[in-house]
CSV table of C-alpha atoms in Angstrom, one decimal:
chain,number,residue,atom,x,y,z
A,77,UNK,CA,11.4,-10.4,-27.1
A,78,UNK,CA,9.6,-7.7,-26.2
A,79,UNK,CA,11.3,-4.0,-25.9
A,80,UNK,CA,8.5,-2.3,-24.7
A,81,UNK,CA,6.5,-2.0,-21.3
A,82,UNK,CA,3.6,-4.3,-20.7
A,83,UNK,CA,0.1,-4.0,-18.8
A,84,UNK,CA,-0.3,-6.8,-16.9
A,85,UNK,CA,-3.9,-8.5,-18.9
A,86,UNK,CA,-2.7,-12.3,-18.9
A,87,UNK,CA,-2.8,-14.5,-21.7
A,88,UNK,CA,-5.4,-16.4,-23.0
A,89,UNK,CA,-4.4,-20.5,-22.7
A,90,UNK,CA,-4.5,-22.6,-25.7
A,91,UNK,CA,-6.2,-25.5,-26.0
A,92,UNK,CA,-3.3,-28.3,-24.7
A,93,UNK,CA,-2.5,-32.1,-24.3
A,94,UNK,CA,-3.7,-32.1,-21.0
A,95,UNK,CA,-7.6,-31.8,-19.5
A,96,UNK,CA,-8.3,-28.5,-17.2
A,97,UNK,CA,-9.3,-29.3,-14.4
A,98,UNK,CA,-12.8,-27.3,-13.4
A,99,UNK,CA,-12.7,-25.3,-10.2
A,100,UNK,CA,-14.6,-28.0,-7.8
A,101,UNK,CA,-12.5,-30.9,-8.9
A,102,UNK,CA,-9.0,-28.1,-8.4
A,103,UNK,CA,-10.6,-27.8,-4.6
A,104,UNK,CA,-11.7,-31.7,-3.8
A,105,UNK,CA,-7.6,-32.0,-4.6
A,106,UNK,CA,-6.6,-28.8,-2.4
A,107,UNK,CA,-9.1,-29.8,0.4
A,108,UNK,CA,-7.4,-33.6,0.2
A,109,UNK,CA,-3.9,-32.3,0.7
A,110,UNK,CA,-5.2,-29.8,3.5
A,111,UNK,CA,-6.5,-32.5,5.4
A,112,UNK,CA,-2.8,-33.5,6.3
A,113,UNK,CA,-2.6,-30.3,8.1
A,114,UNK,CA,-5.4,-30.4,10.6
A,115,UNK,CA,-3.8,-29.1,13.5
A,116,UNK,CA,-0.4,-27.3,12.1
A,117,UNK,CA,-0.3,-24.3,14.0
A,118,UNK,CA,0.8,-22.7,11.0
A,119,UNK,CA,0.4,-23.8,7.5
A,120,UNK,CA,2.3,-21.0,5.5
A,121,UNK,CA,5.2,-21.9,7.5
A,122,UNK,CA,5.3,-25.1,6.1
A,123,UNK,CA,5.5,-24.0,2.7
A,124,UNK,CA,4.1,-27.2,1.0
A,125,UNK,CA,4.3,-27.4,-2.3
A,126,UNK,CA,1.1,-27.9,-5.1
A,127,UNK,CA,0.8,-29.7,-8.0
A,128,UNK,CA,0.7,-27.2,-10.7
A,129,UNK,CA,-3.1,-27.7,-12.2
A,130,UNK,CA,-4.3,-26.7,-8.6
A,131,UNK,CA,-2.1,-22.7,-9.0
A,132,UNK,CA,-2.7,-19.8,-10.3
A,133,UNK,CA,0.1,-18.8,-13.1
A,134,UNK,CA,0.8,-16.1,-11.2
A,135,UNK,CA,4.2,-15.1,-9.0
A,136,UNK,CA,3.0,-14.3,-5.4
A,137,UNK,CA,4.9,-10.8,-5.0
A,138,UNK,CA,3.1,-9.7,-8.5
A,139,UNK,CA,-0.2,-11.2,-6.8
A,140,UNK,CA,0.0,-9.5,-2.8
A,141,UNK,CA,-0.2,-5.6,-3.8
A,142,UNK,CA,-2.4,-3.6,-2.5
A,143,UNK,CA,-3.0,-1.1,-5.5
A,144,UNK,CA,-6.1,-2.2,-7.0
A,145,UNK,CA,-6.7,1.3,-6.9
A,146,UNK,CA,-3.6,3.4,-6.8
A,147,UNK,CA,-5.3,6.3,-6.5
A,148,UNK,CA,-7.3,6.3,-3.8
A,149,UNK,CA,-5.1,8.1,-1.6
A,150,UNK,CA,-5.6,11.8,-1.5
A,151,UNK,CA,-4.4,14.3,0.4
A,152,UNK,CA,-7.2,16.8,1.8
A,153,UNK,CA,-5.9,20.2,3.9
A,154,UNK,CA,-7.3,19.0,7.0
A,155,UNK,CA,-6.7,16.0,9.1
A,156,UNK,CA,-9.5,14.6,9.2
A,157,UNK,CA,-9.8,14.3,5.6
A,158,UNK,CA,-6.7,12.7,5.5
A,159,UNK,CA,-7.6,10.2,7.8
A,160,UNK,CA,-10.6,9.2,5.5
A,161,UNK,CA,-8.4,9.8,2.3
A,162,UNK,CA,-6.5,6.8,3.8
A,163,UNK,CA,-9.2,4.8,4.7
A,164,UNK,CA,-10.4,5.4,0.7
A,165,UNK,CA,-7.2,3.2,-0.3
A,166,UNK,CA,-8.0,1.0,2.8
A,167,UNK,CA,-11.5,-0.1,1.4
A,168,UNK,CA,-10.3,-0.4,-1.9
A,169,UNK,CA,-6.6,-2.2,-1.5
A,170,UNK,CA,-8.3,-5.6,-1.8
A,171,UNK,CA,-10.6,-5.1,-4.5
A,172,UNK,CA,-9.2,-8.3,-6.6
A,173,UNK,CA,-11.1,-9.9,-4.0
A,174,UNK,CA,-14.3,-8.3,-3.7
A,175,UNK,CA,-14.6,-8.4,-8.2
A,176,UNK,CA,-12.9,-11.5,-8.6
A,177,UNK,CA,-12.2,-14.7,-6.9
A,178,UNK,CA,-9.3,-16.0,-4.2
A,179,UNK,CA,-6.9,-18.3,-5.7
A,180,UNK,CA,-3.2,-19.6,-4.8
A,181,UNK,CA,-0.1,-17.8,-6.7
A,182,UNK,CA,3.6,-19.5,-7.0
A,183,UNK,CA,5.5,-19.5,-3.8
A,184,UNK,CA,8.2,-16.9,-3.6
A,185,UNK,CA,11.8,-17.8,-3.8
A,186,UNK,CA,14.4,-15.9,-1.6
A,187,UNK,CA,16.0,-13.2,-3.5
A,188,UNK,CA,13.0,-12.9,-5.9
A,189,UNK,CA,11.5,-10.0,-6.8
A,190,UNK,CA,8.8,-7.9,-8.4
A,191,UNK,CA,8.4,-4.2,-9.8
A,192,UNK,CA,6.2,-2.3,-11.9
A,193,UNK,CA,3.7,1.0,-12.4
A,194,UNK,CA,0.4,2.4,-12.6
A,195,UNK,CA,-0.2,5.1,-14.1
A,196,UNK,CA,-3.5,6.5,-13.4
A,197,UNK,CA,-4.9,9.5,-13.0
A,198,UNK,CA,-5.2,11.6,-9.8
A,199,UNK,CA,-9.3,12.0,-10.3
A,200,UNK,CA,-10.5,10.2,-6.9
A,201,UNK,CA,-13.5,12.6,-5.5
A,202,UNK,CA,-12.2,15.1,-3.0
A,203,UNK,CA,-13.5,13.8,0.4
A,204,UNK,CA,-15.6,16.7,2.4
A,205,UNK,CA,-15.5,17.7,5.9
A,206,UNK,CA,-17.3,20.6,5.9
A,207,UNK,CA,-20.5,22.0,4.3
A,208,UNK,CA,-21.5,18.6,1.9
A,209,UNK,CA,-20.8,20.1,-1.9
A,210,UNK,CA,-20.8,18.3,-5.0
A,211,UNK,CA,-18.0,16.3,-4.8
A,212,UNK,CA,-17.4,15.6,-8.4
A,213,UNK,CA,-17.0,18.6,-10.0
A,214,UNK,CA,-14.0,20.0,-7.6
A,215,UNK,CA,-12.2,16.1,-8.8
A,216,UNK,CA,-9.2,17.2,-10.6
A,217,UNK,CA,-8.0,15.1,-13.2
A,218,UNK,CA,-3.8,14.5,-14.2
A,219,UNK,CA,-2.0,11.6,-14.6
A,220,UNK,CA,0.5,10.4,-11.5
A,221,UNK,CA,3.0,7.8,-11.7
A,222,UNK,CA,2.5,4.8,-8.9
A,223,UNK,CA,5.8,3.1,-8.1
A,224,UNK,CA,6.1,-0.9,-6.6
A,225,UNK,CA,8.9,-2.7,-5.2
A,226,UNK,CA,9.2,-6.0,-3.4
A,227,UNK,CA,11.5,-8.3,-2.8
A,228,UNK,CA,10.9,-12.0,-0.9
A,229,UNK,CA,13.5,-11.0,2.0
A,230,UNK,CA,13.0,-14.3,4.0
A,231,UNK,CA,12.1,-17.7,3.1
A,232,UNK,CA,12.0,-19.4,6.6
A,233,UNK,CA,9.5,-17.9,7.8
A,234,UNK,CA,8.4,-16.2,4.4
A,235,UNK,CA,8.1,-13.0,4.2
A,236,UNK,CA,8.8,-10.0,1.3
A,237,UNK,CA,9.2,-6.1,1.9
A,238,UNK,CA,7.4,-3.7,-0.4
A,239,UNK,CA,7.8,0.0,-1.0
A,240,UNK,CA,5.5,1.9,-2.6
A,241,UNK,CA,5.8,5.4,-3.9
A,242,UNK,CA,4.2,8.5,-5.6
A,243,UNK,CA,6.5,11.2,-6.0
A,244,UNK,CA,4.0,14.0,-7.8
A,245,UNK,CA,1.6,13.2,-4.7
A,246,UNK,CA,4.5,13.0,-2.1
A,247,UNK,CA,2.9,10.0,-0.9
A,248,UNK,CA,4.9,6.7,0.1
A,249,UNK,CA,4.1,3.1,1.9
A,250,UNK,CA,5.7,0.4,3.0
A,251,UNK,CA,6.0,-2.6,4.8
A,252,UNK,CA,6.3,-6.6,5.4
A,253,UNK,CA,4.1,-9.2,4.2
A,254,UNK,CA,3.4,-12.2,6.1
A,255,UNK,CA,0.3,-14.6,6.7
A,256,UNK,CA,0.0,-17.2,9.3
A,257,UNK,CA,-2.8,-19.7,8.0
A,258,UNK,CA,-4.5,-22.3,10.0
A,259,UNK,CA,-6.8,-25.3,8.4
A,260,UNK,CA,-10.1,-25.8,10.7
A,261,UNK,CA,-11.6,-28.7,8.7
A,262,UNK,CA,-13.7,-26.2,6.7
A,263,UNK,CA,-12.3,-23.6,6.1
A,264,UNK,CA,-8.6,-21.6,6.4
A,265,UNK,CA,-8.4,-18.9,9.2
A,266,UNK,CA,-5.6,-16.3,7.5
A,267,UNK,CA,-3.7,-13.9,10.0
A,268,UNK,CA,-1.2,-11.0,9.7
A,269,UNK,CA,2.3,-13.3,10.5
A,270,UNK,CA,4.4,-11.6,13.3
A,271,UNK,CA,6.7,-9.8,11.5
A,272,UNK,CA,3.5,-8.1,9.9
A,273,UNK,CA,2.9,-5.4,11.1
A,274,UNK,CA,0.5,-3.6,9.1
A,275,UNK,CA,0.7,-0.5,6.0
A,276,UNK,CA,2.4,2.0,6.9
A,277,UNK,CA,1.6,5.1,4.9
A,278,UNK,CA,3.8,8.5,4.7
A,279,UNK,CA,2.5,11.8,3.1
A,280,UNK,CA,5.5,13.7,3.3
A,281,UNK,CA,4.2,17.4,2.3
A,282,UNK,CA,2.1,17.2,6.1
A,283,UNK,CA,5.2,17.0,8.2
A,284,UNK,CA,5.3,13.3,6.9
A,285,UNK,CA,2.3,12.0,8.6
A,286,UNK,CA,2.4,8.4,9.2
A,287,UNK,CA,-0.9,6.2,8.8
A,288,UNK,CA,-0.2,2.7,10.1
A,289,UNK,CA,-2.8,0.5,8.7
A,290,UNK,CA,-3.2,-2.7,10.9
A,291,UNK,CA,-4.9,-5.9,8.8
A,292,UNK,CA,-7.8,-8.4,10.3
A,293,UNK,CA,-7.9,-12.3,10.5
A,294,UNK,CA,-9.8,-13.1,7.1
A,295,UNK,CA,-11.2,-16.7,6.5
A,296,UNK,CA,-11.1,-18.4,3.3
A,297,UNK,CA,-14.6,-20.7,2.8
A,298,UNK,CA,-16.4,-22.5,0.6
A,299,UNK,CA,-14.1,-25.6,0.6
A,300,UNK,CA,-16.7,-27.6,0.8
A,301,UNK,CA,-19.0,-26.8,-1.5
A,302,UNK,CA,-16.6,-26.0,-4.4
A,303,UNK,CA,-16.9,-21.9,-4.3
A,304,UNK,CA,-14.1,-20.2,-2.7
A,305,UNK,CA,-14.7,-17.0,-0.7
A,306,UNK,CA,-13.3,-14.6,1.4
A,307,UNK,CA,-14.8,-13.8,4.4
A,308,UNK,CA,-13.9,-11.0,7.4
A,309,UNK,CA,-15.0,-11.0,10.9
A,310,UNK,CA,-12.0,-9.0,13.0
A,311,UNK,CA,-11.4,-5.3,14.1
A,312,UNK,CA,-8.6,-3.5,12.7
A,313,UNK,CA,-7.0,0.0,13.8
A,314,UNK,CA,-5.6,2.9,11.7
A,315,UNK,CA,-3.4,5.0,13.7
A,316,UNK,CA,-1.8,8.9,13.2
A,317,UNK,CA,0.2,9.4,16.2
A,318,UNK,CA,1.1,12.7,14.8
A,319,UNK,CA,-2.6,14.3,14.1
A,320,UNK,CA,-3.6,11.6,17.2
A,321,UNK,CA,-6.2,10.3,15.3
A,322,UNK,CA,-7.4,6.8,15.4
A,323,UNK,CA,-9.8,4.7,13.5
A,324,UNK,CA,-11.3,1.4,15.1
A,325,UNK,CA,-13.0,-0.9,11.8
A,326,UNK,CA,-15.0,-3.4,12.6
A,327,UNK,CA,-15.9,-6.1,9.9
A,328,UNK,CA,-19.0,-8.3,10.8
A,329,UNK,CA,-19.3,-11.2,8.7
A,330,UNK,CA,-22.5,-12.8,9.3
A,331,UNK,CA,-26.3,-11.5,9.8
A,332,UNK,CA,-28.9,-12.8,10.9
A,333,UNK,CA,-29.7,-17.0,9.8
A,334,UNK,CA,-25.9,-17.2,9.0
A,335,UNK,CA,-26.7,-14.7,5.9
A,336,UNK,CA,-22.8,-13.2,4.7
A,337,UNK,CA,-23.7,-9.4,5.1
A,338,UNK,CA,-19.7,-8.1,4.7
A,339,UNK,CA,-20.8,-5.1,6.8
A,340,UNK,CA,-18.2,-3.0,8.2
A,341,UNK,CA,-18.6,-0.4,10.6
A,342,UNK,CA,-16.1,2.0,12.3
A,343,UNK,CA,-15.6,5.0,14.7
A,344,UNK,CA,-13.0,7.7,14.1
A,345,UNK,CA,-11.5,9.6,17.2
A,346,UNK,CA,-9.0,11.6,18.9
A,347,UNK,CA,-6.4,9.7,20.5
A,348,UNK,CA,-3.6,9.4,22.8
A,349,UNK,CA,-0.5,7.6,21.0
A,350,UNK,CA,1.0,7.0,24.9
A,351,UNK,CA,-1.8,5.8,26.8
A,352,UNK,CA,-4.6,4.6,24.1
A,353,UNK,CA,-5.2,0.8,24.9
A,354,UNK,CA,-9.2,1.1,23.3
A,355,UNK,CA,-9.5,-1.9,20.9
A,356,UNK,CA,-13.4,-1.8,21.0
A,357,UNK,CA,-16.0,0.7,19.4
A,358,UNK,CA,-18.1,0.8,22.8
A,359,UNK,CA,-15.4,1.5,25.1
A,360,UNK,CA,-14.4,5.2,22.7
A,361,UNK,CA,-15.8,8.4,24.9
A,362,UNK,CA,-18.4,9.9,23.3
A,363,UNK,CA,-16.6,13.1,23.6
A,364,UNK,CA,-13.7,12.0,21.5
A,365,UNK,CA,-15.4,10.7,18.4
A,366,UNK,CA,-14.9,12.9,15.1
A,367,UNK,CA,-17.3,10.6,12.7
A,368,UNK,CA,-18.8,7.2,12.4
A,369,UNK,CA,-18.2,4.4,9.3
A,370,UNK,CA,-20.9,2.2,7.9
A,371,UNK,CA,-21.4,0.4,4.9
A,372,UNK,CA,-20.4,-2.9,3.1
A,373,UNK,CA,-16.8,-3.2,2.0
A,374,UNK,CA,-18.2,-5.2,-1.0
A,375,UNK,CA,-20.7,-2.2,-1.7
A,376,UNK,CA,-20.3,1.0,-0.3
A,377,UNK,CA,-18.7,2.6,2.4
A,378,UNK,CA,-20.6,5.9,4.2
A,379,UNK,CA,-19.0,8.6,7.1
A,380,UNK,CA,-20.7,11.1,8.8
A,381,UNK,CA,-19.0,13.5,10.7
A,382,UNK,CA,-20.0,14.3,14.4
A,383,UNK,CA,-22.4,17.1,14.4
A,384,UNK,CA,-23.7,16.3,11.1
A,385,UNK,CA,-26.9,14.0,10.4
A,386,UNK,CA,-26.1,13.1,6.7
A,387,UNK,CA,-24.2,10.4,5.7
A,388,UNK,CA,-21.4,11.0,2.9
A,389,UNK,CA,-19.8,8.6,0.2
A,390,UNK,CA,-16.5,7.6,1.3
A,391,UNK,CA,-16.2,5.2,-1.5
A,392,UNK,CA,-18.4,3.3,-3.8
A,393,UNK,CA,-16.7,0.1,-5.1
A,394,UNK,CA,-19.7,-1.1,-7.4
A,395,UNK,CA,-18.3,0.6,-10.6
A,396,UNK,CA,-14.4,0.1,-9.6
A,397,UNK,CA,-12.2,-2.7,-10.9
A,398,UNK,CA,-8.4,-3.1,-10.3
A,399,UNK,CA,-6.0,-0.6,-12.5
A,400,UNK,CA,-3.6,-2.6,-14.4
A,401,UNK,CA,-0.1,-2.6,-14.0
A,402,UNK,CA,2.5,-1.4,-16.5
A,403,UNK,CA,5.4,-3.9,-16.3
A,404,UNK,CA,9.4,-3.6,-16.9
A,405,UNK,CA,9.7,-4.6,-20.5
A,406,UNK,CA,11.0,-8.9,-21.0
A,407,UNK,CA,14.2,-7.9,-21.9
A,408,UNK,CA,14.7,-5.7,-19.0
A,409,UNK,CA,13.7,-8.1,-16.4
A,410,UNK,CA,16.1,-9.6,-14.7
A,411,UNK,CA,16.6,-14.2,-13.9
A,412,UNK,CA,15.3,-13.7,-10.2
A,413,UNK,CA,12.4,-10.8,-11.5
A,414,UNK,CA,9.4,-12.5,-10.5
A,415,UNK,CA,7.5,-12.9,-14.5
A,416,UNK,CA,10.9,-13.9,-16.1
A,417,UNK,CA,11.8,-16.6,-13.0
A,418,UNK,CA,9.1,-18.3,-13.5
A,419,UNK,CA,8.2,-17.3,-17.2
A,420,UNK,CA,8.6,-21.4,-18.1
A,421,UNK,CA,6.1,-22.4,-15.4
A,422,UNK,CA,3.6,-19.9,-16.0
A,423,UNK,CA,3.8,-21.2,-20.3
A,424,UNK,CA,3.2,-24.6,-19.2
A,425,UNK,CA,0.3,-23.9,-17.4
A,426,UNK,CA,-1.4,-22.2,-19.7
A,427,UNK,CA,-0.9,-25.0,-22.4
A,428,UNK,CA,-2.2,-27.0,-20.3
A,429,UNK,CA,1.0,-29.1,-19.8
A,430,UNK,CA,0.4,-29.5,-16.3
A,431,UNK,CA,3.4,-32.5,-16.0
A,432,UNK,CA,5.7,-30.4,-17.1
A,433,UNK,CA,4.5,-27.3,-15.3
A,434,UNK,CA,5.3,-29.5,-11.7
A,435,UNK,CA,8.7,-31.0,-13.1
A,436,UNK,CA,9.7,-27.4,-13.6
A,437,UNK,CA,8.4,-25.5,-10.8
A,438,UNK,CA,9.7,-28.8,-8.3
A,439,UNK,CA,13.3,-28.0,-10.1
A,440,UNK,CA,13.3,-24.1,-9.2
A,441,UNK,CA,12.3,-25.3,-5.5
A,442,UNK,CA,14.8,-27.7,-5.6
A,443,UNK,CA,18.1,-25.9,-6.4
A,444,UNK,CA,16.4,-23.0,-3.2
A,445,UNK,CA,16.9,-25.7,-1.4
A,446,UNK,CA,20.8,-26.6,-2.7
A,447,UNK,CA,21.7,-23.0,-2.5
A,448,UNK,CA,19.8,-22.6,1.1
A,449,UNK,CA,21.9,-25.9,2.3
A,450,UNK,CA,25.2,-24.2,0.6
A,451,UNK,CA,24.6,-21.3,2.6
A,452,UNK,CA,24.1,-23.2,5.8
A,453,UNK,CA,27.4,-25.1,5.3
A,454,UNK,CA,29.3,-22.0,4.7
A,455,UNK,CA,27.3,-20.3,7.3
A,456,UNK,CA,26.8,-17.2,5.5
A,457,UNK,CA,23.7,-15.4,6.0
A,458,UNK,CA,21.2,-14.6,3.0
A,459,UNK,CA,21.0,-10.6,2.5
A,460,UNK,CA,18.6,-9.1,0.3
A,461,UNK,CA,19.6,-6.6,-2.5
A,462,UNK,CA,16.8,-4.2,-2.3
A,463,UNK,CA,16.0,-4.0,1.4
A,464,UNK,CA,18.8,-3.8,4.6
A,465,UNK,CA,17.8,-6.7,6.3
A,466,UNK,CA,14.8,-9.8,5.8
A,467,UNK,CA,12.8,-8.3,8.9
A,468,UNK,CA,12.5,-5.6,10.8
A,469,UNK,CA,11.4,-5.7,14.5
A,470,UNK,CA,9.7,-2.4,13.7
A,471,UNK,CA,7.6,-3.8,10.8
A,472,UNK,CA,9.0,-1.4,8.5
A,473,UNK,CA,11.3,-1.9,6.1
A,474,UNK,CA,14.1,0.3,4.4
A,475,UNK,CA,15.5,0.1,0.7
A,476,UNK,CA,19.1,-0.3,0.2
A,477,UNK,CA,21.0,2.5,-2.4
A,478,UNK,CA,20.1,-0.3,-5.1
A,479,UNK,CA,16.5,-0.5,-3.7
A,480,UNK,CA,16.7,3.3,-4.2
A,481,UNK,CA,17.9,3.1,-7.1
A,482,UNK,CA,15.6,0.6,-8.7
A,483,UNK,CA,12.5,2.7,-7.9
A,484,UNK,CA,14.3,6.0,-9.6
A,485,UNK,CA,14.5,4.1,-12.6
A,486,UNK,CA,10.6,3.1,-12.4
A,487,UNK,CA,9.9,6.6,-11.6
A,488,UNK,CA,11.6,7.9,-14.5
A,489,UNK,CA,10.4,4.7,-17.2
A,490,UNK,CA,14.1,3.2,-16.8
A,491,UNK,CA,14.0,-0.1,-16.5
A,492,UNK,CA,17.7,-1.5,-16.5
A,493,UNK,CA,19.3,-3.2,-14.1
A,494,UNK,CA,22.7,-4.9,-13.8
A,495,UNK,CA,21.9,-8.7,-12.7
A,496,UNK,CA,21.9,-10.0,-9.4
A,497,UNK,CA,25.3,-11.4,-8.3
A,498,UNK,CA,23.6,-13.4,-5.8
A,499,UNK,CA,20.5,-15.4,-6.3
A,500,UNK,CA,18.4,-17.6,-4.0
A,501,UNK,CA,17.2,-20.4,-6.8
């Protein structure tokens, strides 16, 4: 057993008893079970279960972070370089996506939980809002120490809290994750759930600044034809009540002939937190904009600043792949830690032992369900350890003193805990 911290590059499988299945027969199988659902309002709430050939040997709180690229996030003197500092991490939060392919993780259980850092170093290109200068020379380079927390707070409807944190930045974000999923026939419309509300980013060293990061309705394709994609046609907002600036994104999914484009374009202005009710790019004043965003979110992303006619580099995602994580070593991790509670499941799968891999995963659902029914009987209510409460009507979340705790001891490369008295499977 392991003593030592881990990065997070999975295992190769071994050859095993049982055939893989390739990736068009895994979604013929997927697309058969979805059929059932045509209709549901909401298929996340339903929380069906897979066979275990069709998932990804992954635990869902390790898989929903949005630190491809911890180090995005800057913090530039002026405001408006903040702003686009944020919308850096913004364009690069889902990059898993954009290098790799979608698939589906474990379902959470309650009272799970996931942890682990990056470290990386703070050498993201300083953003420029003034005379254009050569951006990479002024880049300083030092390492900084990323910080991630979540816990699965709620299982009906499901939803986990996250903080993350970066103490030699004075940079924190936090909030609730929740997806509301509907099956069209041909493909699967994916929505921010209610209690999702958004990022919500803190730089604490600008009179703690908050940057509240609102997501769009994404559609996962390509049932049909065996190739799964992700796909974006929404607007989102990014909000600073206290600088009163506002971003409006819109992504625009398809070009001319039905042609995928993933174009994004966006409008950055000065705002009023009270009376604001613009959700469209037309309907901003001309007067108020600051800048203008264009690019491709799979590509490149391009600002220019009013006043100016050249276009600058926000970010350019072509040479950028996801940082990996540095995880709590085995020993350290805890029954209900997401890696070790389903450490048996994730073995099975990659042997190839697909049987066993659904015997053991239906067991860990099963005695959720025992405990959940105990819970009911004794009406007792389920509270999480890490976070005060499963939902917040604010969208964002706050860590317990043991939540606090646990992210000291990632800060500082201490990774003990004392076990869970309580557990939710």
């Amino acid at each position: 057993m392991s003593t030592e911290p881990t990065l997070s590059t999975p295992p190769i499988a071994p050859v095993g008893a049982e055939k893989t299945p390739d990736d068009q027969s895994k979604l013929r199988t997927f697309l058969s079970i979805l059929r059932k659902f045509i209709g549901v309002t909401d298929i996340a709430s339903v929380r069906f279960s897979l066979p275990a050939q069709l998932l990804e040997p992954t635990p869902n709180l390790e898989y929903w972070n949005y630190l491809d690229r911890p180090e995005t996030i800057g913090d530039p003197e002026d405001e408006v370089g903040r702003m686009l500092a944020v919308l850096r991490f913004w364009f690069t939060k889902d990059l898993k996506y954009v290098k790799g392919k979608p698939c589906k993780p474990y379902n959470s259980a309650i009272g799970e939980f996931f942890r682990c850092n990056w470290e990386v170093k703070d050498d993201a290109p300083p953003i420029s809002t003034s005379t254009p200068q050569p951006l990479a020379s002024a880049a300083i380079s030092k390492p900084v120490r990323v910080s991630y927390l979540t816990e699965q707070t709620s299982h009906h409807p499901p939803v986990s809290a996250f903080w993350v944190d970066c103490q030699e930045k004075g940079i924190s974000a936090r909030g609730f994750d929740q997806l509301s999923a509907k099956f069209t026939g041909t493909s699967i419309r994916v929505t921010p759930g209610a209690h999702n509300l958004g990022i919500f980013i803190n730089i604490h060293g600008r009179n703690n600044e908050e940057y509240q990061l609102t997501h769009p309705a994404a559609h996962l394709g390509g049932l049909l034809r065996g190739s799964l994609s992700v796909t974006v046609s929404d607007i989102c907002f990014v909000t600073c009540p206290k600088t009163k600036l506002k971003v409006i994104l819109h992504y625009i999914e398809e070009g001319w002939l039905g042609k995928v484009q993933n174009k994004v374009v966006g409008v950055m202005y000065r705002y009023n937190p009270e009376t604001d009710k613009i959700t469209k790019i037309k309907d901003v004043p001309e007067k108020d904009i600051l800048g203008r965003i264009e690019g491709c979110w799979h590509d490149q992303v391009l600002y220019t600043l009013t006043g100016s006619k050249e276009s600058l580099i926000l970010v350019d995602l072509k040479p950028l792949f996801p940082v990996p994580k540095i995880i709590p070593p085995e020993v350290d991790q805890l029954p209900n830690e997401s890696r070790r509670f389903w450490r048996d499941v994730t073995e099975a799968i990659l042997n190839r032992q697909y049987g066993a891999a659904t015997k053991l995963k239906t067991e860990l659902e099963e005695r959720q369900r025992e405990k959940a029914a105990a819970r009911k009987d004794q009406n007792e209510e389920w509270k999480p350890r890490f976070f005060t409460g499963s939902v917040t009507p604010v969208g964002k979340p706050e860590l317990t003193n043991e939540g606090k705790l646990a992210l000291k001891g990632l800060h500082e490369g201490n990774y003990h805990l004392e076990e869970s008295l309580v557990t939710g499977a």
